[in-house]
XYZ file of C-alpha atoms in Angstrom:
586
model
C 69.936 65.344 97.826
C 70.948 64.415 101.268
C 68.669 63.412 103.958
C 66.098 65.970 104.630
C 65.378 67.313 108.431
C 62.245 65.347 108.709
C 64.233 62.151 109.139
C 67.949 62.925 109.260
C 67.807 62.759 113.139
C 65.803 59.575 112.736
C 68.579 57.894 110.710
C 71.173 58.693 113.227
C 69.056 58.158 116.056
C 68.291 54.723 114.791
C 72.008 53.790 115.229
C 72.124 54.166 118.915
C 69.196 52.865 121.005
C 67.973 55.252 123.820
C 68.993 54.051 127.190
C 65.737 53.580 128.499
C 63.654 50.866 130.116
C 61.279 49.391 132.754
C 62.681 46.388 133.995
C 65.807 44.224 133.715
C 65.252 43.047 129.984
C 63.554 46.239 128.735
C 66.634 47.908 127.680
C 69.374 46.137 125.680
C 72.432 48.237 124.519
C 73.595 47.504 121.077
C 76.494 48.295 118.983
C 75.876 51.544 117.226
C 77.822 50.707 114.210
C 75.918 47.275 113.763
C 72.253 48.430 113.942
C 71.233 48.048 110.508
C 74.532 46.926 108.778
C 75.350 43.640 106.929
C 76.606 41.911 110.436
C 73.096 42.637 112.190
C 69.828 40.829 111.672
C 71.365 37.571 112.186
C 69.831 36.427 115.621
C 66.538 36.585 117.198
C 68.212 38.788 119.839
C 69.062 41.218 117.016
C 65.067 41.646 116.192
C 64.404 41.908 119.994
C 66.859 44.625 120.295
C 65.236 46.615 117.576
C 61.925 46.112 118.935
C 62.887 47.222 122.365
C 64.577 50.409 120.640
C 61.305 51.328 119.203
C 59.464 50.979 122.450
C 62.321 52.742 124.204
C 61.969 55.960 121.784
C 58.232 56.183 122.917
C 59.766 57.164 126.357
C 61.989 59.854 124.976
C 61.560 63.363 126.761
C 60.307 64.891 123.511
C 57.472 62.286 123.008
C 56.082 62.549 126.476
C 56.301 66.345 126.393
C 54.258 66.523 123.111
C 51.891 64.080 124.574
C 51.137 66.705 127.313
C 51.716 69.890 124.900
C 49.876 68.801 122.170
C 47.179 66.792 123.997
C 46.507 68.849 127.093
C 48.294 72.486 127.178
C 46.489 73.947 124.238
C 43.083 72.946 125.940
C 41.195 74.535 128.821
C 42.860 72.141 131.415
C 46.441 73.881 131.662
C 48.199 77.052 132.153
C 51.746 78.015 132.321
C 52.969 78.229 135.961
C 52.858 82.182 136.591
C 56.432 82.471 138.109
C 57.845 80.629 134.839
C 59.469 82.652 132.222
C 59.059 80.727 128.969
C 58.390 82.915 125.690
C 57.637 79.630 123.678
C 54.863 78.652 126.195
C 53.410 82.319 126.330
C 53.074 82.139 122.681
C 51.215 79.017 122.545
C 48.667 80.353 125.187
C 48.314 83.557 123.175
C 47.574 81.382 120.065
C 50.783 82.728 118.320
C 51.777 79.443 116.985
C 54.853 80.571 114.943
C 56.447 78.142 112.577
C 59.730 78.375 114.726
C 58.145 77.020 117.914
C 60.023 74.178 119.092
C 56.782 72.261 120.024
C 56.225 72.113 116.242
C 58.959 69.328 115.891
C 57.582 66.115 114.684
C 61.023 64.357 114.500
C 60.643 62.322 117.704
C 57.619 60.614 116.287
C 59.325 59.995 112.851
C 62.306 58.599 114.733
C 59.884 56.018 116.123
C 58.313 55.228 112.947
C 61.716 54.824 111.273
C 62.449 52.319 113.980
C 59.461 50.428 113.146
C 60.043 50.652 109.460
C 63.476 49.212 109.822
C 62.245 46.405 111.866
C 59.260 45.579 109.247
C 61.592 45.581 106.685
C 64.529 43.497 108.074
C 62.862 41.017 110.604
C 61.377 38.536 108.134
C 64.847 37.526 106.884
C 66.006 36.625 110.286
C 64.073 33.519 110.220
C 66.289 32.077 107.594
C 69.266 33.106 109.691
C 68.121 31.778 112.991
C 65.873 28.860 113.738
C 65.081 30.329 117.299
C 63.399 33.159 115.547
C 60.260 31.327 114.540
C 57.157 32.406 112.312
C 55.135 32.962 115.365
C 57.950 35.311 116.913
C 58.050 37.078 113.570
C 54.226 37.607 113.293
C 54.204 38.991 116.823
C 56.913 41.271 115.922
C 55.158 42.579 112.798
C 52.012 43.084 114.600
C 53.429 45.296 117.310
C 55.580 47.410 114.812
C 52.568 47.976 112.764
C 50.590 49.039 115.833
C 53.166 51.324 117.157
C 53.700 53.091 113.831
C 50.090 53.624 113.553
C 49.876 55.320 117.089
C 52.623 57.521 115.883
C 50.879 58.450 112.724
C 47.646 59.041 114.613
C 49.516 61.493 117.014
C 50.804 63.340 113.907
C 47.529 63.361 112.314
C 45.740 64.854 115.225
C 48.515 67.330 115.682
C 49.123 68.581 112.110
C 46.508 67.046 110.023
C 48.152 66.591 106.571
C 51.372 64.863 107.405
C 54.014 62.850 105.268
C 53.312 58.973 105.279
C 56.128 56.441 104.622
C 56.675 52.767 105.180
C 60.191 52.950 103.594
C 62.880 52.615 106.161
C 65.754 55.208 105.953
C 69.140 53.813 107.062
C 71.635 55.543 104.866
C 72.491 59.238 104.821
C 72.450 59.261 100.891
C 68.975 58.248 100.626
C 66.595 60.438 99.053
C 64.062 61.291 101.491
C 61.619 63.929 99.889
C 58.292 63.133 101.077
C 55.002 64.831 100.665
C 52.130 65.211 102.914
C 49.042 63.074 102.685
C 45.611 63.880 103.560
C 44.432 62.518 107.030
C 41.753 60.267 105.582
C 44.226 58.511 103.792
C 47.002 58.393 106.502
C 44.176 56.870 108.828
C 42.806 54.427 106.429
C 46.431 53.023 106.184
C 46.495 52.995 109.905
C 43.253 51.028 110.099
C 44.539 48.451 107.656
C 47.789 47.954 109.655
C 45.941 47.722 112.830
C 43.535 45.211 111.549
C 46.461 42.817 110.551
C 48.027 43.667 113.943
C 44.836 42.618 115.685
C 45.603 38.995 114.320
C 49.449 38.970 115.204
C 49.986 40.478 118.521
C 49.913 38.599 121.827
C 46.574 38.118 123.560
C 46.199 40.533 126.334
C 47.624 38.894 129.693
C 49.540 36.195 127.554
C 52.897 37.362 129.047
C 52.031 36.201 132.359
C 50.601 37.432 135.763
C 51.804 40.854 136.761
C 54.247 41.068 133.647
C 54.951 44.632 132.504
C 54.698 43.623 128.953
C 50.901 43.193 129.147
C 50.825 46.968 129.429
C 54.307 48.105 128.017
C 53.794 46.366 124.413
C 50.971 46.414 122.259
C 48.658 43.596 122.922
C 45.299 42.896 121.463
C 43.525 45.224 123.740
C 45.868 48.077 123.046
C 45.076 47.584 119.187
C 41.275 47.526 120.192
C 41.709 50.945 122.090
C 43.701 52.481 119.334
C 41.223 51.308 116.700
C 38.359 52.514 118.513
C 40.073 55.842 119.031
C 40.993 56.344 115.316
C 37.381 55.265 114.169
C 35.990 58.002 116.631
C 38.284 60.903 115.287
C 37.217 59.871 111.728
C 33.848 59.709 112.774
C 33.743 63.227 114.092
C 35.701 64.620 111.361
C 33.486 63.126 108.505
C 30.236 62.797 110.182
C 30.430 59.176 109.325
C 27.591 56.765 111.155
C 29.587 53.806 109.938
C 32.980 54.884 111.531
C 31.094 55.758 114.942
C 29.587 52.147 114.692
C 33.091 50.691 114.163
C 34.278 52.797 117.307
C 31.644 50.889 119.323
C 32.581 47.495 117.669
C 36.218 47.897 118.840
C 35.404 49.393 122.102
C 33.084 46.450 123.010
C 35.883 44.144 121.870
C 38.099 45.752 124.402
C 35.473 45.705 127.235
C 34.624 42.138 126.554
C 38.321 41.124 126.522
C 38.963 42.852 129.834
C 35.837 41.106 131.286
C 37.072 37.712 130.153
C 40.485 38.228 131.535
C 39.257 39.218 135.068
C 36.882 36.384 135.290
C 39.542 33.930 134.243
C 42.141 35.447 136.438
C 40.572 37.225 139.150
C 43.044 40.250 138.527
C 43.629 42.252 141.511
C 41.322 43.786 144.049
C 38.507 45.393 142.040
C 35.009 46.204 142.648
C 31.673 45.130 141.319
C 29.359 42.194 141.574
C 29.314 39.189 139.127
C 26.928 40.788 136.646
C 29.507 43.784 136.436
C 31.373 43.573 133.170
C 33.923 46.414 133.988
C 35.651 45.715 137.161
C 36.628 48.883 137.790
C 39.001 49.566 140.797
C 37.020 50.633 143.850
C 36.854 54.578 143.826
C 38.077 54.642 147.293
C 41.670 53.246 146.109
C 41.354 54.095 142.291
C 43.820 57.117 142.681
C 46.595 55.096 144.167
C 46.040 52.065 142.219
C 46.064 53.785 138.759
C 48.361 56.853 139.433
C 50.256 55.733 142.484
C 51.710 52.593 140.904
C 52.224 51.612 137.290
C 50.327 49.120 135.335
C 46.971 48.772 137.058
C 44.415 46.356 136.337
C 42.619 49.014 134.200
C 45.617 49.847 132.201
C 45.645 48.926 128.604
C 49.011 50.600 127.315
C 51.545 52.455 129.295
C 55.156 53.617 128.342
C 57.483 52.071 130.891
C 59.839 53.997 133.329
C 61.846 52.439 136.140
C 63.551 55.315 137.509
C 66.966 53.573 137.074
C 67.768 53.114 133.449
C 65.199 55.630 132.219
C 63.476 58.507 134.294
C 60.083 60.250 133.292
C 61.579 63.689 133.233
C 59.114 65.364 130.996
C 56.318 64.388 133.059
C 58.366 65.575 136.173
C 59.344 68.856 134.497
C 55.733 69.778 133.353
C 53.814 68.410 136.168
C 55.865 68.421 139.312
C 59.451 69.945 139.451
C 61.159 71.842 136.507
C 64.730 72.243 136.008
C 67.483 69.793 136.528
C 68.721 67.771 139.387
C 71.003 70.253 140.749
C 68.863 73.293 139.964
C 65.287 72.763 139.978
C 62.015 74.677 140.817
C 59.686 72.877 143.462
C 56.755 73.513 140.882
C 56.149 71.989 137.441
C 56.098 74.341 134.231
C 52.354 74.003 133.996
C 49.574 74.087 136.562
C 45.760 73.244 136.322
C 43.592 76.207 135.383
C 41.131 77.861 137.538
C 38.370 75.458 136.114
C 39.779 72.815 138.729
C 39.499 75.144 141.657
C 35.828 74.649 143.167
C 32.646 72.954 142.008
C 29.648 74.408 140.189
C 26.288 72.840 139.150
C 27.080 73.839 135.548
C 29.860 71.373 135.262
C 28.117 69.084 132.540
C 27.651 71.840 130.072
C 30.286 72.727 127.789
C 29.746 76.495 128.657
C 30.103 75.648 132.227
C 32.627 77.392 134.545
C 34.129 74.199 136.539
C 35.106 70.616 135.867
C 33.282 69.082 138.934
C 29.655 69.379 139.827
C 30.095 68.023 143.332
C 32.510 67.826 146.302
C 31.591 64.117 146.768
C 33.477 63.564 143.446
C 36.583 61.967 144.910
C 38.602 63.176 141.513
C 37.844 66.833 142.666
C 40.171 66.320 145.723
C 42.751 63.697 144.211
C 43.754 65.290 141.037
C 44.974 68.648 142.148
C 46.554 69.981 145.124
C 44.849 72.310 147.422
C 41.566 71.626 145.752
C 38.369 73.673 146.954
C 40.750 76.855 146.701
C 37.824 78.891 144.897
C 40.129 81.949 144.303
C 43.012 80.271 142.898
C 43.682 80.944 139.326
C 45.994 77.942 139.072
C 46.472 74.753 141.220
C 49.358 72.368 141.155
C 48.607 68.867 139.592
C 48.598 65.939 142.036
C 47.598 63.233 139.262
C 50.553 61.212 138.135
C 53.218 62.854 140.525
C 52.104 62.950 144.050
C 55.019 61.291 146.358
C 52.766 58.921 148.407
C 49.887 58.350 145.839
C 47.701 58.270 148.741
C 43.895 58.242 148.377
C 41.509 60.966 149.494
C 38.818 58.570 150.177
C 36.446 60.592 152.854
C 36.222 64.217 151.878
C 33.437 64.652 154.402
C 34.340 67.999 156.348
C 37.306 68.646 154.313
C 37.768 72.390 153.231
C 40.640 72.002 151.221
C 42.591 69.576 149.389
C 45.970 68.032 150.267
C 49.305 70.170 150.190
C 52.064 69.169 147.775
C 54.469 66.484 149.138
C 57.896 66.783 147.729
C 59.357 64.061 145.400
C 63.086 63.232 144.881
C 64.031 64.962 141.483
C 65.935 61.704 140.306
C 64.792 58.422 139.406
C 61.483 59.546 138.383
C 59.554 56.178 137.580
C 55.933 57.006 136.761
C 54.663 55.567 133.608
C 52.734 57.432 131.203
C 49.395 55.919 130.343
C 48.380 55.815 126.876
C 45.186 54.270 127.153
C 43.087 52.764 130.090
C 39.728 51.196 130.459
C 37.521 54.139 131.693
C 38.962 56.018 128.414
C 37.606 53.424 126.107
C 34.278 53.292 128.058
C 33.837 56.893 127.265
C 34.773 56.567 123.687
C 31.970 54.091 123.289
C 29.619 56.405 125.017
C 30.642 59.460 122.758
C 29.968 57.305 119.852
C 26.811 56.036 120.944
C 25.389 59.575 121.430
C 26.256 60.288 117.791
C 24.577 57.196 116.606
C 21.039 58.256 118.346
C 18.522 59.221 115.602
C 16.691 61.433 118.038
C 16.472 62.535 121.560
C 14.207 59.532 122.357
C 16.706 56.938 120.940
C 17.206 54.194 123.384
C 21.009 54.215 122.503
C 21.294 57.677 124.559
C 20.270 55.735 127.576
C 22.991 53.103 126.908
C 25.541 55.986 126.592
C 24.223 57.503 130.047
C 24.784 54.042 131.597
C 28.500 53.940 130.595
C 29.041 57.486 131.934
C 27.386 56.824 135.132
C 29.364 53.776 135.822
C 32.649 55.862 135.446
C 31.033 58.707 137.322
C 29.670 56.635 140.291
C 33.069 54.866 140.766
C 34.353 58.243 141.997
C 31.467 59.270 144.306
C 31.508 58.777 147.906
C 29.463 55.962 149.006
C 26.337 57.914 150.556
C 26.503 60.657 147.798
C 23.102 61.859 146.817
C 23.887 63.984 143.896
C 25.048 61.268 141.341
C 24.016 61.767 137.804
C 20.363 61.174 136.887
C 19.189 60.526 133.436
C 16.243 62.522 133.471
C 18.660 65.644 133.459
C 20.305 64.685 130.078
C 17.595 63.368 128.089
C 18.564 64.891 124.829
C 21.167 64.201 122.320
C 22.862 67.688 122.660
C 22.838 67.678 126.656
C 24.196 63.788 126.513
C 27.108 64.891 124.068
C 28.120 67.777 126.712
C 27.770 65.234 129.465
C 30.138 62.626 127.860
C 32.712 65.582 127.192
C 32.429 66.588 130.707
C 32.904 63.135 132.100
C 36.145 62.536 130.025
C 37.577 65.493 131.498
C 37.033 64.734 134.937
C 38.205 61.242 134.424
C 40.970 61.775 132.161
C 42.305 65.329 132.835
C 46.067 65.964 132.514
C 46.408 62.696 130.588
C 46.752 64.452 127.291
C 43.458 63.564 126.091
C 41.105 66.869 126.580
C 42.308 68.893 123.328
C 41.600 66.151 121.106
C 38.211 65.608 122.859
C 37.423 69.184 122.056
C 38.582 69.070 118.554
C 36.407 66.059 117.798
C 33.388 68.087 119.445
C 34.470 70.934 117.095
C 34.463 68.630 113.967
C 30.884 67.236 114.813
C 29.750 71.144 114.788
C 31.422 72.108 111.598
C 30.195 71.881 107.994
C 32.256 71.793 104.927
C 35.457 69.571 106.430
C 36.948 67.697 103.707
C 39.524 65.150 105.249
C 40.186 63.811 101.746
C 41.692 67.167 100.675
C 44.760 68.938 102.093
C 44.378 72.272 103.800
C 47.145 74.142 101.726
C 45.110 73.008 98.451
C 42.081 75.009 99.200
C 41.774 78.971 100.046
C 38.877 78.984 102.457
C 38.154 76.540 105.391
C 35.097 75.959 107.776
C 34.666 78.081 110.584
C 35.250 76.872 114.303
C 32.108 76.824 116.320
C 31.870 79.338 119.140
C 31.179 76.732 121.743
C 34.489 75.231 121.162
C 36.457 78.560 121.407
C 34.318 79.494 124.444
C 35.434 76.379 126.059
C 38.998 76.799 125.356
C 38.998 80.309 126.771
C 37.698 79.450 130.157
C 40.826 78.731 131.555
C 41.990 82.451 130.938
C 41.879 84.865 133.572
C 42.735 87.561 131.033
C 43.159 87.560 127.291
C 40.643 85.046 126.541
C 38.665 86.906 124.004
C 41.885 87.948 121.884
C 42.668 83.961 121.893
C 39.102 83.278 120.790
C 39.108 85.882 118.060
C 42.219 84.200 116.539
C 40.725 80.955 116.245
C 38.478 81.285 113.071
C 38.826 78.143 111.142
C 39.760 74.497 110.676
C 43.482 75.156 110.238
C 44.066 76.794 113.690
C 43.354 73.264 115.278
C 46.531 72.503 114.128
C 50.302 73.300 114.662
C 52.430 74.851 111.835
C 55.054 72.823 110.466
C 58.446 73.481 111.922
C 60.030 76.260 109.540
C 63.293 74.280 109.022
C 61.316 71.391 107.660
C 59.567 73.154 105.213
C 62.723 74.825 103.969
C 64.602 71.610 103.635
C 61.797 69.320 102.009
C 60.195 71.418 99.100
C 57.195 68.888 99.164
C 55.883 70.128 102.308
C 53.197 72.731 102.210
C 52.894 74.882 105.392
C 49.648 75.059 107.403
C 48.183 77.901 105.336
C 46.907 80.166 108.107
C 50.334 80.725 109.706
C 52.658 83.019 108.560
C 56.301 82.339 108.003
C 57.592 85.612 109.232
C 58.138 84.543 112.560
C 56.083 87.344 114.119
C 52.306 86.203 113.967
C 49.804 83.962 112.519
C 47.308 85.049 109.625
C 43.721 86.007 110.960
């Protein structure tokens, strides 16, 4: 059989590197007829070009779009802009996840996976052809491709659960490419195995030199630590595994210690904190501009690189800032922040709360959306990532409303997409520590609180009196909700929230079997009501209907694109979704 839809575009795409990059040597265009042919793989430059192509593919519109839609749009954070006509997004909001929905396409991630597989299968042989390509060069390349491939599989597992897994490269249209799905436990175990090898091979963080974009644009040791912590946290939540929570803490600590060591050895940038501080977070008064107004901040771990010249982050622009094309675009993005960001409320640290922020002294309340403190607004335009000036609101005292939107130029959109940053991993560690607590009096809860407090206090005004107090969160349940709330305050609109909520759901579900594929069983564990209530707080109307549809574990995931199932007969559709293009099964 000819190549199926899963990877046919991947094969063709491999033969033409995307015209993307972040600086002079990030992009190299190579001949479309020599990418994988016999005349290729002769020189070090050939390997470098293919590695660049793999990273460049992660900056594609489809990858960034899915990072937003899969990771944030399904959560309580985002709603479709009211004036936008888009039936596909309407269906997602209504929980009508049809098998024909274009967001179900996973081809952009399998594109990257295949690029990684091609490099992994060919790069070693180049050492015999070119003495300039050394064993050390090969080891670094291998580590990066193993890590990048693992990240792609992790996205796919979180979006679809049961996914095809392959390490074979597809380079010929005549290759047999029928690949069956694998259960998430197996896929993630393969990823962990690869990442532990990558940990020993990739460059030490900062080794590319001061202010070199590769320190954040390529997989370094810190990025591997962050990804391992994230995967272990997902596995732990799904399987209720104390061992995996412990491993999450181990790799989070490796990341934190590595960042601390680099700071002390290099005095990297203008950061706050005394000598005893091991986190060295950017001062809260300039954090917004440092992290989101420019690229590759001192807190950054991994970012997809955009320079606005050879590549432009059009997906981020379309969704958060301006939608359309250069010649015909709207002044607003396709999505906006939901009503939970419009004002503050004391219930913000509870999953059942109505708002994200508890205090107007929290600088993030003012900085992350436009016209903050508009209590009647049902949606607000997003400021994080896309504000033209990236300026900080550092003194909100006396302010009644947040900043108005400042217009960007449509072309040359050069904001990076942040995959991991330090506070994300700090809060992963806190989340794992809470689950490791044996009782409400376990000292590890205080350790988790202290981590949350570091992140939270950084963003509070200097003289704020309403900072977090441990006595208000002295139980395991309240600490779990505090960590979840702080992650939303800190990481909103960064493609994290849906996955955070799914982890919460798994921790409160019984009967989950990650070693079994969903299609192989006839009943599935029910979703906790607290999870569905959190999801629907973004809706002005229709939320109860959405909650009613979200009954069991398979509803956490997208259906497989219909065309993929029809071409690859080994694939089994997510069992709760009908294939009649009208509705999902209830």
